[in-house]
Coordinates of N, CA and C in Angstrom, one line a residue:
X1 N 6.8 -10.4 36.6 CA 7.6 -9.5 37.3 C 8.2 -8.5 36.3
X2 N 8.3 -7.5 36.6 CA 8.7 -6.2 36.1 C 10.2 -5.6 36.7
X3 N 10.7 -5.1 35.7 CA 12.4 -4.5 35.7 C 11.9 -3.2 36.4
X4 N 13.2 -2.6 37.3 CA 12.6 -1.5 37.5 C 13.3 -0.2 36.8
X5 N 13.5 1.1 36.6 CA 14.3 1.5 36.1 C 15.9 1.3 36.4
X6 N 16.1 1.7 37.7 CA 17.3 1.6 38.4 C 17.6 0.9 39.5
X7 N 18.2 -0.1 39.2 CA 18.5 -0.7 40.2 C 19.8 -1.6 40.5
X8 N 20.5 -0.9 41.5 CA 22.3 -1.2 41.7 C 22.3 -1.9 42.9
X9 N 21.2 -2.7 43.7 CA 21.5 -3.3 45.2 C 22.0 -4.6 44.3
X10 N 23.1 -4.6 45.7 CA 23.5 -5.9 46.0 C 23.3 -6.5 47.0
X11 N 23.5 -7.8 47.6 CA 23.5 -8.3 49.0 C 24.5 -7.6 49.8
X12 N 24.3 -7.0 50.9 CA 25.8 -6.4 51.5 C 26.3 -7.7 52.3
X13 N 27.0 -7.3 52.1 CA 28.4 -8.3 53.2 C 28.7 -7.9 54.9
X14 N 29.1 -9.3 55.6 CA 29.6 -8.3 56.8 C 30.8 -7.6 56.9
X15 N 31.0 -6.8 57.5 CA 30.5 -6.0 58.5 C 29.5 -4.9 57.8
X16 N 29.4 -4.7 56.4 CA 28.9 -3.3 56.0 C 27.4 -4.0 56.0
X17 N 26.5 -4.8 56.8 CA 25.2 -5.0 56.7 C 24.9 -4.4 57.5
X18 N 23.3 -4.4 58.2 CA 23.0 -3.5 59.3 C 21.8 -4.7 59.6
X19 N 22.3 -6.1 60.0 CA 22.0 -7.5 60.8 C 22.0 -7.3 62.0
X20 N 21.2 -7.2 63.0 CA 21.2 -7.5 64.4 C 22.2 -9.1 65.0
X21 N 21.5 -10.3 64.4 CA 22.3 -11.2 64.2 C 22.9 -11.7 62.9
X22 N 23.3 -13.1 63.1 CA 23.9 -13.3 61.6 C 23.6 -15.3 61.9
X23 N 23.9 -15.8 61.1 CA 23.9 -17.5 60.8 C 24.4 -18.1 62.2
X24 N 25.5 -17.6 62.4 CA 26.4 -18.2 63.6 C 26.0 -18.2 65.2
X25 N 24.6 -17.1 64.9 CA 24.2 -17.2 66.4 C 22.9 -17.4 66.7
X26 N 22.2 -18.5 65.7 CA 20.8 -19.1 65.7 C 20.9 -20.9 65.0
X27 N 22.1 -21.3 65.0 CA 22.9 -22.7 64.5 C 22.2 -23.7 65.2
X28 N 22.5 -23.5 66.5 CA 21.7 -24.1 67.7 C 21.1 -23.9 67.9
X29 N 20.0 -23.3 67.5 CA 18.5 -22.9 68.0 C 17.6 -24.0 67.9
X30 N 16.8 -24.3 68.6 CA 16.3 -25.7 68.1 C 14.5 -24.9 67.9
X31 N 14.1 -25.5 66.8 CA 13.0 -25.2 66.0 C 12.4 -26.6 66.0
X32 N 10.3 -26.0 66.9 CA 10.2 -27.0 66.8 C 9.6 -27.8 65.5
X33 N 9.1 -28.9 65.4 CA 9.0 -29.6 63.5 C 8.2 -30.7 64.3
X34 N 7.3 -30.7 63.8 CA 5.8 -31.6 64.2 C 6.5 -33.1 63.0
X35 N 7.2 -32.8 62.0 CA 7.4 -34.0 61.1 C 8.8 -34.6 61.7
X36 N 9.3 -34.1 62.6 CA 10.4 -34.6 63.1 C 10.4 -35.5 64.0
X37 N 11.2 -36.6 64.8 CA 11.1 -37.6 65.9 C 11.6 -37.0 67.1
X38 N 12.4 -36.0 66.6 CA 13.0 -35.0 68.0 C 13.3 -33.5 67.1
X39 N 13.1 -32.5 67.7 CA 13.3 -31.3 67.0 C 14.5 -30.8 67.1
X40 N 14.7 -30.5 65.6 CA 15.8 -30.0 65.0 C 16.5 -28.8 65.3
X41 N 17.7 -28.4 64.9 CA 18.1 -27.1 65.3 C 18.0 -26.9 64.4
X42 N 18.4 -25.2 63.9 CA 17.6 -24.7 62.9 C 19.4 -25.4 61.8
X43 N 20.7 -25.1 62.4 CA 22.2 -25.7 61.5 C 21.3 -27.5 60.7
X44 N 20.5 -28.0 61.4 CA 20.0 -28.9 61.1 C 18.8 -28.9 59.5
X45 N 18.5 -28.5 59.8 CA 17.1 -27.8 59.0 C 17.9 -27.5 57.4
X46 N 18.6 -26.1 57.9 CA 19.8 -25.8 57.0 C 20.3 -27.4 56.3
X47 N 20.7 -28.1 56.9 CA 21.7 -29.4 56.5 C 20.9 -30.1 55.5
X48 N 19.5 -30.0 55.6 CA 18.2 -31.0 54.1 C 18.3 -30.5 53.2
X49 N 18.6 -29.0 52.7 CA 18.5 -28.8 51.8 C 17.2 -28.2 51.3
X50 N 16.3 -28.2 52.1 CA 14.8 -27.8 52.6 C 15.1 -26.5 52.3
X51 N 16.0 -25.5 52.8 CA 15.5 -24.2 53.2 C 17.2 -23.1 52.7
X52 N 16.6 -22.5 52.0 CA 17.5 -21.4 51.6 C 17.2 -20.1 51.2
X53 N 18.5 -19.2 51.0 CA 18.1 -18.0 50.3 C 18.7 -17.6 49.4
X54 N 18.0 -16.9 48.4 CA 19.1 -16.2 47.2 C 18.5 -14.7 46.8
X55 N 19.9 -14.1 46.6 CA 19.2 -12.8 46.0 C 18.3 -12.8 44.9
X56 N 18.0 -11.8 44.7 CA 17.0 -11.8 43.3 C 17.5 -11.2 42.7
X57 N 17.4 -11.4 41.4 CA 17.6 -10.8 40.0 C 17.3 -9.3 39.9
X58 N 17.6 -8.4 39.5 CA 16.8 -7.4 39.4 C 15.9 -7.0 38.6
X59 N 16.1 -7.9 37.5 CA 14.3 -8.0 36.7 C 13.1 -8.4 37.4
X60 N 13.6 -9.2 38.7 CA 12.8 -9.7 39.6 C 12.5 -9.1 40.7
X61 N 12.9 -7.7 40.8 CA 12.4 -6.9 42.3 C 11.5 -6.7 42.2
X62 N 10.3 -6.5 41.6 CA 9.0 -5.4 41.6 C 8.1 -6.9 41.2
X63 N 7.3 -6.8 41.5 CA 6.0 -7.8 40.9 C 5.0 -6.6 40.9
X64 N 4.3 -7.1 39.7 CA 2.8 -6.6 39.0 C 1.9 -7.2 39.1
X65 N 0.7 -6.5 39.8 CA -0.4 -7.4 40.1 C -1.7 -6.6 39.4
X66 N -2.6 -7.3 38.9 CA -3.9 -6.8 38.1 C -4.7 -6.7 38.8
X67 N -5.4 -5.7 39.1 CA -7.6 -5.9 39.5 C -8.3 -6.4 38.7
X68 N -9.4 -6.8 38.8 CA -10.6 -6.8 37.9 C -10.6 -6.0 36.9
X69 N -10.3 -4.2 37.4 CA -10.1 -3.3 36.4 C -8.9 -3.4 35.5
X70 N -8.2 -4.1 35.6 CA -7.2 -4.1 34.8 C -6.2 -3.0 35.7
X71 N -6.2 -2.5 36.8 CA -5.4 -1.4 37.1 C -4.2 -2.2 37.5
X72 N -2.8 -1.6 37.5 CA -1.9 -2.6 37.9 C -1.2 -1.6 39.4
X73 N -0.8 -3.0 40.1 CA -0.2 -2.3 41.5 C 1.3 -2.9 41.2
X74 N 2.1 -2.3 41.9 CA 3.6 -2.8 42.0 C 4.0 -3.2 43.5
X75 N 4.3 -4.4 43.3 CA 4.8 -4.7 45.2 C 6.7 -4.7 44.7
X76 N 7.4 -4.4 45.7 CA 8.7 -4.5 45.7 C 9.3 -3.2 46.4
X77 N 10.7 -3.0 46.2 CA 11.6 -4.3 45.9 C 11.7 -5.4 46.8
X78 N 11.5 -6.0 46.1 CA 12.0 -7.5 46.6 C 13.6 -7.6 46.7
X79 N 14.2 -8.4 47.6 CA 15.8 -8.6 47.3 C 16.1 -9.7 47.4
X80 N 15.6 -10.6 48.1 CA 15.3 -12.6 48.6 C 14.4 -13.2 48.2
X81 N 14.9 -14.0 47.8 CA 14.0 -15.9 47.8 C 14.2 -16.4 48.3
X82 N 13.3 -16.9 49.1 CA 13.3 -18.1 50.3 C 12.8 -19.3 49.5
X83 N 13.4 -20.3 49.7 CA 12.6 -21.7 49.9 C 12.2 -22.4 50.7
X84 N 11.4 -23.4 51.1 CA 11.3 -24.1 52.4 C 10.3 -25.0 51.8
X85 N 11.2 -26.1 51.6 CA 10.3 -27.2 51.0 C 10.1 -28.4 52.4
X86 N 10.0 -29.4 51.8 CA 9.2 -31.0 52.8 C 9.7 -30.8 54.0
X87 N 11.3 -31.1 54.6 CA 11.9 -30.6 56.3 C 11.2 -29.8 56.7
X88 N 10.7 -28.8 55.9 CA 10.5 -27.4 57.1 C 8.8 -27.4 57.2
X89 N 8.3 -28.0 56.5 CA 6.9 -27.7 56.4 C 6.4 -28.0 57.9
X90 N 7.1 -29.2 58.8 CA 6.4 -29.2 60.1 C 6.7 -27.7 61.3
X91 N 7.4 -27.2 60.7 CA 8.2 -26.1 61.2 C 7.4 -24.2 61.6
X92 N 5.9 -24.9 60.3 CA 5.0 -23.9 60.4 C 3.8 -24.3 59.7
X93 N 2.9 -23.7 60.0 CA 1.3 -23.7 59.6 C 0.7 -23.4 58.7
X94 N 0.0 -23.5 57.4 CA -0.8 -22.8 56.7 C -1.4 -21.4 56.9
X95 N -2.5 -22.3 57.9 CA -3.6 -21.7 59.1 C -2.7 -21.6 60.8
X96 N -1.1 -21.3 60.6 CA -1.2 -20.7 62.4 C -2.1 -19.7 62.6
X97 N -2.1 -19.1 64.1 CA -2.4 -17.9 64.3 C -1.8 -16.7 64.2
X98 N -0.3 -17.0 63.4 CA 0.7 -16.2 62.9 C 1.0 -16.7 61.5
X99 N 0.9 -16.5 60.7 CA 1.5 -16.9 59.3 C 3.1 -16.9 59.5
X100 N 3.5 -17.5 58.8 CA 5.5 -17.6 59.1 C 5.7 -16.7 58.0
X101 N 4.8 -15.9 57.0 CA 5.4 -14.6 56.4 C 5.4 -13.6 57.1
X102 N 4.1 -13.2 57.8 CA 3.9 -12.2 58.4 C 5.1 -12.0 59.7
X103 N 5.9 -13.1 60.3 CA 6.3 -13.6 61.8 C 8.0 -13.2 60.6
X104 N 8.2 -13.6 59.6 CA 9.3 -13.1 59.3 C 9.4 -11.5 58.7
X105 N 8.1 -11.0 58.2 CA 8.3 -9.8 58.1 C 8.2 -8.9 59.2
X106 N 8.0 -9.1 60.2 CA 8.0 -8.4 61.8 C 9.2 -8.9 62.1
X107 N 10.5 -9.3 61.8 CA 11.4 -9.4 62.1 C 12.5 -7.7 61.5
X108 N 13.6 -7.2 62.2 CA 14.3 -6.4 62.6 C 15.3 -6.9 60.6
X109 N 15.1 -5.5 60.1 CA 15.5 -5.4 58.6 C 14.4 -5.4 57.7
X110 N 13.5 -6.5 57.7 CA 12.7 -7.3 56.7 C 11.3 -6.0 56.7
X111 N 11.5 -5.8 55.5 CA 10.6 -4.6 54.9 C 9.1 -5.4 54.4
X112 N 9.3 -6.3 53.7 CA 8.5 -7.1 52.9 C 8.0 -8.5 53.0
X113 N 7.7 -9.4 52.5 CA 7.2 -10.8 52.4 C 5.8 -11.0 51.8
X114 N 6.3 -11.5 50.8 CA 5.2 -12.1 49.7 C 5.4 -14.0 49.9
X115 N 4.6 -14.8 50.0 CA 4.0 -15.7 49.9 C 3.8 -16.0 48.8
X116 N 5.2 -16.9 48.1 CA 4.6 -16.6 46.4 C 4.1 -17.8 46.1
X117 N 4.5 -19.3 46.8 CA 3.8 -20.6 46.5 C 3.8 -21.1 47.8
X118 N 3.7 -22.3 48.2 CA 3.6 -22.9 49.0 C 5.6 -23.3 49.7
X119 N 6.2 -23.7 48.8 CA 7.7 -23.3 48.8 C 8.4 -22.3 48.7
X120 N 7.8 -21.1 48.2 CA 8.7 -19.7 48.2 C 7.9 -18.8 48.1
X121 N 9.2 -17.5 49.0 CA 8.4 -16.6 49.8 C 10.3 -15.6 49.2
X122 N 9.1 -14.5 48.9 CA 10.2 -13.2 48.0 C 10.1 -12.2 49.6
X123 N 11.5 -12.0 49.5 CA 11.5 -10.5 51.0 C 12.4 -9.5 50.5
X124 N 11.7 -8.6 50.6 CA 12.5 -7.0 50.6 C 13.3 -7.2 52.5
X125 N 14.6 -7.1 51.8 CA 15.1 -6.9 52.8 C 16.9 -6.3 52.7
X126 N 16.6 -5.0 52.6 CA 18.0 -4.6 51.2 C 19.1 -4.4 51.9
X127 N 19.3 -4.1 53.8 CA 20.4 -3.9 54.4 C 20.6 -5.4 55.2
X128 N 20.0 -6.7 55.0 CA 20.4 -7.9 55.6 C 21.3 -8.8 54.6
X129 N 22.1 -9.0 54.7 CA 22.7 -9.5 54.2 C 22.6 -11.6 54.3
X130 N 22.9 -12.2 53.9 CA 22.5 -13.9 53.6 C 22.9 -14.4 55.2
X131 N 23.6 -14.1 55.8 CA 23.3 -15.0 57.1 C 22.5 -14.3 57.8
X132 N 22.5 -12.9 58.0 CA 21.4 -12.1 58.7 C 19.7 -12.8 58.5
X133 N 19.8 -12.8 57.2 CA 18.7 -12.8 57.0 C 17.8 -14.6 57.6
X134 N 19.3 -15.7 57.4 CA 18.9 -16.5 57.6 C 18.3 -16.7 59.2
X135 N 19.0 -15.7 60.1 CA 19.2 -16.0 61.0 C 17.9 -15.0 61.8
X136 N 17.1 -14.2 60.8 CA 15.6 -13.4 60.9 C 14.6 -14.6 60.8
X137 N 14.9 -15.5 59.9 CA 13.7 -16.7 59.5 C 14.4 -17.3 60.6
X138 N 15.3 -17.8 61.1 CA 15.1 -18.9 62.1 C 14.6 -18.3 63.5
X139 N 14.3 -17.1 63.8 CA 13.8 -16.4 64.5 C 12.3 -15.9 64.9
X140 N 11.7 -16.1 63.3 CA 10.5 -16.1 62.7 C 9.9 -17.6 63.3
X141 N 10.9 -18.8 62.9 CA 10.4 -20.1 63.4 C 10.4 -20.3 64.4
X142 N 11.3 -19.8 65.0 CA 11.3 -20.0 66.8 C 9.9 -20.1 67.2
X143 N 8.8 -18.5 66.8 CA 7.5 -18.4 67.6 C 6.9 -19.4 67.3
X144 N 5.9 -19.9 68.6 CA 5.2 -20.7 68.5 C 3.9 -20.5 67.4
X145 N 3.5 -19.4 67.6 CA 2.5 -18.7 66.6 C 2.1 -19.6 65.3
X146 N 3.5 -19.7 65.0 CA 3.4 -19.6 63.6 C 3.3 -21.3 63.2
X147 N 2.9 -22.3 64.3 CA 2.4 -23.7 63.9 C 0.9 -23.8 64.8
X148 N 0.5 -24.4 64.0 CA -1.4 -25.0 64.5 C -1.6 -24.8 65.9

């Protein structure tokens, strides 16, 4: 990953974010989880430790990617890390018929989503602020799409 020249974002706060929702009104959403005995709400999900977010670094906004030719492309900015480890994995698909990047990048803010391992996924998403955002991915999970 590559620094970019300028760069002064921060996570906004509420009220100065521009969130449709926020943490507090997707708590109870119940998400369904194929590894689960009964499906979780997403406050639940949240509670494993499975699934979070953090801003990024700003040496970390831009990623560099090479061709064959050696030509380099820049994806970014990035502004989130997501994780979603063991809990969440029944929560979405490899192979859905929706990818749960693509299902969180068609969400309201989210500019971007890179798929960077199997546990973390980078999003440009520079006017959502940390519950907004959380509450875009529990939104993203909701669709059925995005499991087998």
């Amino acid at each position: 990953m590559t620094q970019s020249k300028k760069d002064d974002w921060q996570p906004p706060r509420q009220p100065d974010c521009a969130c449709r929702e926020h943490l507090d009104d997707v708590r109870a959403l119940v998400i369904p989880n194929a590894d689960w005995d009964e499906d979780p709400t997403f406050e639940q999900l949240l509670e494993t430790g499975s699934l979070g977010v953090r801003p990024i670094e700003a040496k970390e906004r831009y990623m560099a990617y090479f061709d064959a030719d050696q030509n380099e492309t820049r994806l970014g900015p990035l502004h989130w890390g997501m994780w979603a480890a063991d809990e969440i994995y029944g929560c979405y698909a490899d192979d859905a018929e929706l990818p749960v990047d693509k299902a969180i990048a068609a969400q309201p803010g989210v500019t971007l989503v890179e798929w960077y391992d199997r546990e973390e996924f980078l999003i440009g998403a520079p006017e959502l602020c940390e519950s907004g955002l959380l509450a875009a991915i529990a939104r993203a999970f909701e669709d059925p799409r995005v499991r087998a």
